[in-house]
Short mmCIF file of C-alpha atoms in Angstrom, two decimals:
data_model
loop_
_atom_site.label_atom_id
_atom_site.label_comp_id
_atom_site.label_asym_id
_atom_site.label_seq_id
_atom_site.Cartn_x
_atom_site.Cartn_y
_atom_site.Cartn_z
CA MET I 18 -170.40 -7.34 -158.01
CA ARG I 19 -172.35 -4.05 -157.74
CA PHE I 20 -171.67 -1.75 -154.79
CA GLY I 21 -173.22 1.49 -156.05
CA PHE I 22 -175.59 3.10 -158.53
CA THR I 23 -174.77 5.10 -161.65
CA GLU I 24 -175.53 8.82 -161.92
CA ASP I 25 -178.39 8.06 -164.33
CA GLN I 26 -179.89 5.60 -161.84
CA GLN I 27 -179.58 8.12 -159.02
CA ARG I 28 -181.32 10.79 -161.12
CA PHE I 29 -184.08 8.38 -162.03
CA ARG I 30 -184.54 7.42 -158.37
CA ALA I 31 -184.86 11.12 -157.44
CA GLU I 32 -187.56 11.59 -160.11
CA VAL I 33 -189.52 8.61 -158.81
CA ARG I 34 -189.28 9.85 -155.23
CA ARG I 35 -190.64 13.27 -156.23
CA ALA I 36 -193.62 11.66 -157.96
CA LEU I 37 -194.37 9.48 -154.95
CA ARG I 38 -194.20 12.41 -152.51
CA SER I 39 -197.33 14.02 -153.97
CA ALA I 40 -200.22 14.47 -151.56
CA GLU I 41 -202.48 12.46 -153.87
CA VAL I 42 -200.18 9.41 -153.86
CA ARG I 43 -199.59 9.58 -150.10
CA ALA I 44 -203.32 9.73 -149.39
CA ALA I 45 -204.08 6.86 -151.76
CA ALA I 46 -201.29 4.74 -150.23
CA ALA I 47 -202.66 5.32 -146.75
CA GLU I 48 -206.14 4.24 -147.89
CA ALA I 49 -204.70 1.08 -149.47
CA THR I 50 -202.72 -0.11 -146.45
CA GLY I 51 -204.28 -2.91 -144.44
CA ALA I 52 -204.19 -3.22 -140.66
CA ASP I 53 -205.73 -5.41 -137.95
CA GLY I 54 -206.83 -8.06 -140.44
CA VAL I 55 -208.70 -5.63 -142.71
CA GLU I 56 -207.62 -5.71 -146.37
CA PRO I 57 -208.67 -2.62 -148.35
CA ASP I 58 -208.97 -2.44 -152.13
CA ALA I 59 -205.62 -1.10 -153.42
CA ARG I 60 -206.74 -0.79 -157.05
CA PRO I 61 -207.45 2.98 -156.93
CA LEU I 62 -203.86 3.55 -155.78
CA TYR I 63 -202.51 1.42 -158.63
CA ARG I 64 -204.64 3.20 -161.20
CA LEU I 65 -203.01 6.42 -160.02
CA LEU I 66 -199.54 4.87 -160.23
CA GLY I 67 -200.38 3.63 -163.73
CA LYS I 68 -201.30 7.17 -164.83
CA LEU I 69 -197.93 8.31 -163.50
CA GLY I 70 -196.19 5.60 -165.52
CA LEU I 71 -194.69 3.94 -162.46
CA LEU I 72 -195.76 0.32 -162.87
CA ALA I 73 -193.95 -1.26 -165.82
CA VAL I 74 -191.26 1.09 -167.12
CA HIS I 75 -189.07 -1.77 -168.37
CA TRP I 76 -191.73 -3.17 -170.69
CA PRO I 77 -191.51 -2.34 -174.42
CA VAL I 78 -193.32 0.86 -175.42
CA GLN I 79 -195.77 -1.03 -177.67
CA PHE I 80 -196.94 -3.00 -174.64
CA GLY I 81 -197.45 -0.05 -172.28
CA GLY I 82 -193.94 0.45 -170.89
CA GLU I 83 -191.15 2.93 -171.52
CA GLY I 84 -188.45 0.56 -172.70
CA ARG I 85 -186.24 1.29 -169.71
CA PRO I 86 -183.82 -1.29 -168.26
CA LEU I 87 -184.96 -3.86 -165.71
CA THR I 88 -182.75 -2.19 -163.11
CA ASP I 89 -184.89 0.97 -163.36
CA ALA I 90 -187.96 -1.14 -162.63
CA ALA I 91 -186.17 -2.43 -159.53
CA ILE I 92 -185.48 1.13 -158.43
CA ILE I 93 -189.20 1.89 -158.73
CA ALA I 94 -190.03 -1.25 -156.72
CA GLU I 95 -187.73 -0.05 -153.93
CA GLU I 96 -189.20 3.44 -153.86
CA LEU I 97 -192.81 2.21 -153.93
CA VAL I 98 -192.28 0.24 -150.73
CA ARG I 99 -190.35 3.07 -149.09
CA ALA I 100 -193.26 5.40 -149.93
CA GLY I 101 -195.70 3.10 -148.12
CA VAL I 102 -197.26 1.51 -151.20
CA PRO I 103 -198.48 -2.07 -150.54
CA ASP I 104 -196.50 -4.09 -153.05
CA THR I 105 -198.49 -7.28 -153.67
CA PHE I 106 -200.32 -6.01 -156.75
CA HIS I 107 -197.02 -4.85 -158.22
CA VAL I 108 -195.25 -8.13 -157.45
CA ASN I 109 -198.03 -10.37 -158.76
CA THR I 110 -199.28 -8.32 -161.71
CA VAL I 111 -196.09 -6.75 -163.06
CA GLN I 112 -193.14 -8.69 -161.70
CA ILE I 113 -194.60 -12.20 -162.06
CA VAL I 114 -197.54 -12.49 -164.47
CA GLY I 115 -196.53 -9.55 -166.65
CA GLN I 116 -192.94 -10.75 -166.82
CA PHE I 117 -194.17 -14.25 -167.67
CA LEU I 118 -196.20 -12.83 -170.54
CA LEU I 119 -193.14 -10.98 -171.82
CA MET I 120 -191.08 -14.15 -171.59
CA ALA I 121 -193.50 -16.75 -172.98
CA GLY I 122 -196.49 -14.96 -174.48
CA ASN I 123 -197.06 -14.46 -178.19
CA ASP I 124 -197.48 -10.99 -179.65
CA GLU I 125 -201.28 -11.21 -179.65
CA GLN I 126 -201.35 -12.14 -175.94
CA LYS I 127 -198.94 -9.32 -175.09
CA ARG I 128 -201.05 -6.76 -176.98
CA ARG I 129 -204.23 -8.07 -175.36
CA TYR I 130 -203.09 -8.03 -171.74
CA LEU I 131 -199.93 -6.03 -171.04
CA PRO I 132 -201.04 -2.41 -171.73
CA ALA I 133 -203.97 -2.65 -169.29
CA LEU I 134 -201.68 -4.18 -166.64
CA ALA I 135 -199.17 -1.37 -167.14
CA ARG I 136 -201.90 1.28 -166.77
CA GLY I 137 -203.17 -0.21 -163.51
CA GLU I 138 -206.53 -0.93 -165.14
CA SER I 139 -206.23 -4.72 -164.90
CA PHE I 140 -204.66 -6.99 -162.29
CA ALA I 141 -203.38 -10.56 -162.17
CA SER I 142 -202.63 -13.35 -159.73
CA VAL I 143 -200.81 -16.69 -159.80
CA LEU I 144 -202.72 -19.98 -159.54
CA TYR I 145 -200.08 -22.64 -158.94
CA THR I 146 -200.36 -24.09 -155.43
CA GLU I 147 -202.95 -26.76 -154.64
CA PRO I 148 -204.24 -28.20 -151.33
CA ASP I 149 -202.26 -31.45 -151.62
CA ALA I 150 -199.33 -30.22 -153.73
CA ALA I 151 -197.79 -27.68 -151.30
CA SER I 152 -194.56 -26.36 -152.84
CA ASP I 153 -194.20 -29.32 -155.20
CA LEU I 154 -195.75 -28.19 -158.47
CA GLY I 155 -195.02 -31.62 -159.87
CA ALA I 156 -197.83 -32.93 -157.64
CA LEU I 157 -200.54 -30.65 -159.03
CA ARG I 158 -203.84 -32.25 -160.01
CA ALA I 159 -205.75 -29.54 -161.86
CA VAL I 160 -206.64 -30.83 -165.32
CA ALA I 161 -207.23 -28.98 -168.59
CA GLU I 162 -209.35 -31.21 -170.83
CA PRO I 163 -209.64 -30.49 -174.57
CA ASP I 164 -212.95 -28.91 -175.57
CA GLY I 165 -213.22 -28.07 -179.25
CA ASP I 166 -210.58 -25.46 -180.04
CA GLY I 167 -210.01 -24.79 -176.33
CA TYR I 168 -209.98 -26.42 -172.93
CA ARG I 169 -211.99 -26.76 -169.74
CA ILE I 170 -210.02 -26.53 -166.50
CA THR I 171 -211.06 -28.28 -163.31
CA GLY I 172 -209.20 -28.17 -160.01
CA THR I 173 -208.55 -26.18 -156.84
CA LYS I 174 -205.85 -23.59 -156.19
CA VAL I 175 -204.97 -22.13 -152.79
CA PHE I 176 -202.91 -19.43 -151.05
CA SER I 177 -203.05 -16.80 -153.79
CA LEU I 178 -203.11 -13.14 -152.74
CA LYS I 179 -205.41 -10.29 -153.86
CA THR I 180 -207.32 -12.84 -155.93
CA ARG I 181 -210.79 -11.44 -155.27
CA PHE I 182 -209.60 -8.14 -156.81
CA VAL I 183 -207.95 -9.46 -159.98
CA ASP I 184 -209.12 -9.97 -163.56
CA LEU I 185 -206.57 -12.51 -164.77
CA GLY I 186 -205.11 -15.72 -163.34
CA LEU I 187 -201.96 -17.50 -164.51
CA CYS I 188 -202.91 -21.14 -163.96
CA ALA I 189 -200.87 -24.35 -164.15
CA ALA I 190 -202.82 -27.47 -165.14
CA ARG I 191 -202.16 -30.90 -166.59
CA THR I 192 -202.94 -31.27 -170.27
CA THR I 193 -201.51 -34.81 -170.49
CA PRO I 194 -202.21 -36.66 -167.22
CA GLY I 195 -199.99 -39.65 -166.65
CA ALA I 196 -197.11 -38.25 -168.72
CA GLY I 197 -194.88 -38.00 -165.64
CA LYS I 198 -194.54 -35.87 -162.54
CA TYR I 199 -193.03 -32.87 -164.28
CA ARG I 200 -194.37 -33.53 -167.76
CA GLY I 201 -197.66 -32.78 -169.40
CA ILE I 202 -198.12 -29.48 -167.51
CA SER I 203 -199.37 -26.41 -169.40
CA LEU I 204 -199.98 -22.79 -168.45
CA PHE I 205 -203.17 -20.85 -169.12
CA LEU I 206 -204.47 -17.31 -168.74
CA ILE I 207 -207.86 -17.54 -167.04
CA ASP I 208 -210.55 -14.86 -166.96
CA MET I 209 -211.33 -14.70 -163.24
CA GLY I 210 -214.87 -13.66 -164.06
CA ALA I 211 -215.51 -16.71 -166.25
CA PRO I 212 -218.27 -19.25 -165.46
CA GLY I 213 -217.04 -21.91 -163.07
CA VAL I 214 -214.54 -19.70 -161.19
CA THR I 215 -215.29 -19.40 -157.46
CA VAL I 216 -213.01 -17.36 -155.19
CA SER I 217 -213.25 -17.61 -151.40
CA VAL I 218 -211.15 -16.29 -148.53
CA ILE I 219 -209.02 -18.70 -146.48
CA PRO I 220 -209.17 -17.59 -142.82
CA GLY I 221 -205.81 -16.40 -141.54
CA VAL I 222 -204.05 -13.91 -139.30
CA GLY I 223 -202.46 -11.68 -141.96
CA ASP I 224 -203.73 -8.33 -143.19
CA GLU I 225 -203.54 -9.71 -146.73
CA HIS I 226 -205.95 -12.59 -147.18
CA PHE I 227 -205.12 -15.88 -148.82
CA HIS I 228 -207.70 -17.23 -151.24
CA ARG I 229 -209.03 -20.54 -152.47
CA VAL I 230 -209.97 -20.69 -156.14
CA ASP I 231 -212.25 -23.52 -157.27
CA LEU I 232 -212.25 -24.13 -161.02
CA ASP I 233 -215.28 -26.11 -162.20
CA SER I 234 -214.92 -26.90 -165.91
CA VAL I 235 -213.79 -23.32 -166.60
CA PRO I 236 -213.71 -22.60 -170.36
CA VAL I 237 -210.49 -21.22 -171.86
CA SER I 238 -209.76 -20.75 -175.54
CA GLY I 239 -206.73 -22.13 -177.33
CA ASP I 240 -205.49 -18.53 -177.49
CA ASP I 241 -205.22 -18.56 -173.69
CA LEU I 242 -202.54 -21.27 -173.68
CA LEU I 243 -199.32 -19.54 -172.61
CA GLY I 244 -196.30 -21.14 -174.24
CA PRO I 245 -196.27 -24.61 -175.83
CA ARG I 246 -198.68 -27.27 -174.65
CA ASP I 247 -197.14 -29.69 -172.10
CA GLU I 248 -194.05 -27.48 -171.72
CA GLY I 249 -195.15 -25.60 -168.61
CA TRP I 250 -192.57 -27.07 -166.25
CA PRO I 251 -189.45 -25.61 -167.95
CA LEU I 252 -191.23 -22.25 -168.19
CA LEU I 253 -192.20 -22.39 -164.52
CA ASN I 254 -188.62 -23.13 -163.51
CA GLU I 255 -187.34 -20.15 -165.44
CA ALA I 256 -190.10 -17.85 -164.19
CA LEU I 257 -189.60 -18.89 -160.55
CA ALA I 258 -185.92 -18.02 -160.83
CA ILE I 259 -186.89 -14.56 -162.12
CA GLU I 260 -189.35 -14.23 -159.24
CA ARG I 261 -186.68 -15.03 -156.64
CA THR I 262 -184.59 -11.86 -156.78
CA GLY I 263 -185.18 -11.41 -153.05
CA LEU I 264 -185.78 -7.68 -153.53
CA ASP I 265 -189.39 -7.70 -152.34
CA TYR I 266 -188.47 -9.58 -149.15
CA HIS I 267 -185.46 -7.32 -148.61
CA LEU I 268 -187.71 -4.27 -148.78
CA LYS I 269 -190.05 -5.75 -146.21
CA ALA I 270 -187.07 -6.42 -143.90
CA GLU I 271 -185.85 -2.86 -144.36
CA HIS I 272 -189.31 -1.42 -143.72
CA TRP I 273 -189.87 -3.54 -140.62
CA LEU I 274 -186.49 -2.68 -139.11
CA GLN I 275 -187.19 1.03 -139.56
CA ALA I 276 -190.59 0.60 -137.93
CA ALA I 277 -188.91 -1.20 -135.01
CA LEU I 278 -186.46 1.67 -134.54
CA ASP I 279 -189.31 4.20 -134.70
CA ALA I 280 -191.18 2.21 -132.03
CA LEU I 281 -188.09 2.15 -129.80
CA ILE I 282 -187.66 5.90 -130.04
CA ASP I 283 -191.35 6.57 -129.52
CA GLY I 284 -191.45 4.27 -126.49
CA ASP I 285 -188.43 5.85 -124.76
CA PRO I 286 -187.15 8.97 -126.55
CA GLY I 287 -184.48 9.71 -123.95
CA SER I 288 -182.81 6.28 -124.00
CA SER I 289 -179.73 5.36 -126.04
CA HIS I 290 -180.94 1.73 -126.08
CA ASP I 291 -177.43 0.41 -125.49
CA ASP I 292 -178.73 -3.10 -124.88
CA ARG I 293 -180.02 -3.28 -128.46
CA LEU I 294 -177.28 -1.46 -130.39
CA GLU I 295 -175.22 -4.54 -131.23
CA GLN I 296 -178.19 -6.39 -132.69
CA ILE I 297 -179.34 -3.31 -134.59
CA GLY I 298 -175.87 -3.05 -136.12
CA ARG I 299 -176.01 -6.72 -137.10
CA TRP I 300 -179.39 -6.19 -138.75
CA TYR I 301 -178.03 -3.29 -140.80
CA GLY I 302 -175.04 -5.37 -141.85
CA ALA I 303 -177.30 -8.22 -142.90
CA LEU I 304 -179.56 -5.81 -144.82
CA THR I 305 -176.57 -4.40 -146.70
CA ALA I 306 -175.45 -7.89 -147.71
CA ASP I 307 -179.03 -8.76 -148.61
CA HIS I 308 -179.30 -5.74 -150.91
CA VAL I 309 -176.09 -6.72 -152.71
CA LEU I 310 -177.40 -10.27 -153.22
CA ALA I 311 -180.68 -9.01 -154.69
CA TRP I 312 -179.00 -6.56 -157.03
CA GLU I 313 -176.50 -9.16 -158.16
CA VAL I 314 -179.46 -11.25 -159.33
CA LEU I 315 -181.19 -8.22 -160.88
CA THR I 316 -178.16 -7.09 -162.88
CA GLY I 317 -177.77 -10.66 -164.12
CA LEU I 318 -181.41 -10.76 -165.24
CA ALA I 319 -180.96 -7.40 -166.98
CA SER I 320 -178.19 -9.08 -169.00
CA ASP I 321 -180.37 -12.14 -169.70
CA ARG I 322 -178.44 -14.29 -167.23
CA ILE I 323 -180.50 -16.54 -164.94
CA ASP I 324 -178.54 -18.32 -162.22
CA GLN I 325 -180.78 -20.71 -160.27
CA VAL I 326 -178.31 -20.91 -157.37
CA SER I 327 -177.90 -17.13 -157.00
CA THR I 328 -181.67 -16.66 -156.99
CA ALA I 329 -182.07 -19.41 -154.38
CA VAL I 330 -179.44 -17.75 -152.16
CA ALA I 331 -181.07 -14.32 -152.52
CA LYS I 332 -184.57 -15.62 -151.84
CA TYR I 333 -183.47 -17.71 -148.85
CA HIS I 334 -181.40 -14.95 -147.24
CA SER I 335 -183.96 -12.17 -147.73
CA SER I 336 -187.03 -14.11 -146.57
CA GLU I 337 -185.26 -15.54 -143.52
CA LEU I 338 -183.90 -12.09 -142.65
CA ALA I 339 -187.31 -10.42 -142.89
CA GLN I 340 -188.84 -13.15 -140.74
CA SER I 341 -186.07 -12.80 -138.12
CA ILE I 342 -186.46 -9.02 -137.90
CA ALA I 343 -190.23 -9.35 -137.45
CA ALA I 344 -189.71 -11.88 -134.64
CA TRP I 345 -187.08 -9.68 -132.95
CA ALA I 346 -189.35 -6.64 -133.07
CA VAL I 347 -191.97 -8.46 -130.98
CA GLY I 348 -189.83 -7.67 -127.94
CA ILE I 349 -190.19 -3.92 -128.47
CA PRO I 350 -192.84 -2.48 -126.11
CA SER I 351 -195.75 -0.63 -127.68
CA PRO I 352 -198.67 1.33 -126.17
CA GLU I 353 -201.37 -0.97 -124.83
CA GLN I 354 -204.30 1.21 -125.81
CA ARG I 355 -205.25 0.62 -129.46
CA ALA I 356 -206.26 4.27 -129.86
CA ASN I 357 -202.76 5.33 -128.90
CA ARG I 358 -200.83 2.91 -131.07
CA ILE I 359 -198.30 4.63 -133.27
CA ARG I 360 -198.00 3.75 -136.96
CA ALA I 361 -194.76 1.83 -136.32
CA ALA I 362 -196.46 -0.43 -133.78
CA VAL I 363 -199.27 -1.18 -136.25
CA THR I 364 -196.67 -2.01 -138.92
CA LEU I 365 -194.84 -4.38 -136.57
CA ASP I 366 -198.06 -6.09 -135.55
CA SER I 367 -198.84 -6.68 -139.22
CA ALA I 368 -195.25 -7.79 -139.90
CA TYR I 369 -195.36 -10.48 -137.22
CA ARG I 370 -198.50 -11.95 -138.78
CA GLU I 371 -197.19 -11.75 -142.35
CA ALA I 372 -193.61 -12.92 -141.75
CA PRO I 373 -194.19 -16.70 -141.47
CA GLY I 374 -195.43 -16.87 -145.05
CA LEU I 375 -192.32 -15.28 -146.53
CA THR I 376 -190.26 -18.45 -146.20
CA LEU I 377 -193.02 -20.40 -147.98
CA SER I 378 -193.95 -18.26 -150.99
CA ALA I 379 -191.97 -18.49 -154.25
CA GLY I 380 -190.40 -21.70 -152.94
CA THR I 381 -189.84 -22.72 -149.34
CA SER I 382 -186.55 -22.20 -147.53
CA GLU I 383 -186.08 -25.98 -147.62
CA VAL I 384 -186.40 -25.98 -151.41
CA MET I 385 -183.89 -23.11 -151.68
CA LEU I 386 -181.44 -25.05 -149.51
CA GLN I 387 -181.91 -28.12 -151.69
CA ILE I 388 -181.05 -26.09 -154.80
CA MET I 389 -177.89 -24.78 -153.12
CA ALA I 390 -176.90 -28.19 -151.78
CA ALA I 391 -177.34 -29.83 -155.19
CA ALA I 392 -175.09 -27.19 -156.77
CA PHE I 393 -172.37 -27.63 -154.14
CA ASP I 394 -172.61 -31.40 -154.47
CA SER I 395 -172.17 -31.08 -158.23
CA ILE I 396 -169.08 -28.91 -157.72
CA GLY I 397 -167.63 -31.44 -155.29
CA GLN I 398 -168.14 -34.27 -157.78
CA GLU I 399 -166.41 -32.29 -160.53
CA GLU I 400 -163.41 -31.61 -158.28
CA HIS I 401 -163.02 -35.34 -157.61
#
């Protein structure tokens, strides 16, 4: 169990903080932050972060990284959020699709895609969820039909983020229909500018927009198959566990609680807010535990240990905590006049609209509970 950081990690964190305090980064982060349902283009900010070498430090040098440990990448992720950098591009491009390429891609695919992702010159999104499949990827219907040396993919994907800004999609599709619910699924890298790809916005209340992606016989080459054909399900299971560190949700919870405290102070600077102190203390205690859970998963991943139960616990706890803090903060008064709204109030307004989706993405809370329950049931059977 980790309860502190090494001196090297603390020095590295200080270096990252200094880089993120520059006037150029602060201005770009402000321009990239959405509010009131408006989603700006965050790519200029990420190109700047790429020039500073702050996007993929744990990747091998030959693929655009610095060969640093995964824990250093987690430190950067923490400091990006604390510096006001919207994190979705980082989560999707680097932490999910980039990590998937490192895990399952061949050397040619890594050389083709990873350096541009690390420089902030290219961006990626995940195309898993479908209108009738919800969180059950075993119910997906998108089909990849053989076409010469490649495939043509047809289907519809929903609820992806930043998709209208990205160049690359990691898509799950069936290459052997009828093989079984969790069999015959393959993974592909799709050029989002290819013929047959149509991206549209799904109306919603969040500042980040969900998208619908219609794939109409989209051509992909055999070189765009990621991992073995029909072996997508085991890869997806492993990748989802890596995705569920809980750190990104923890950082949202931390950011939203700080915004709530700023709003309290701004609303009544002279008050000690005694009626809220107990709950605030409970939130801080929960955040501390949440941070330990996330870093327990991260240190395991850094040692090539993937524990499905630990990741489910971390994801469940962090997403539920962030959602609870956002709901609690609704009771904090804020100025009525939009022109007078402080930054904290804008953040909390955005948080309330974003929070419901946190317990759905990367696996619903119900799925996380099922994973935990199955593990406990297995332990009980072994004891008897």
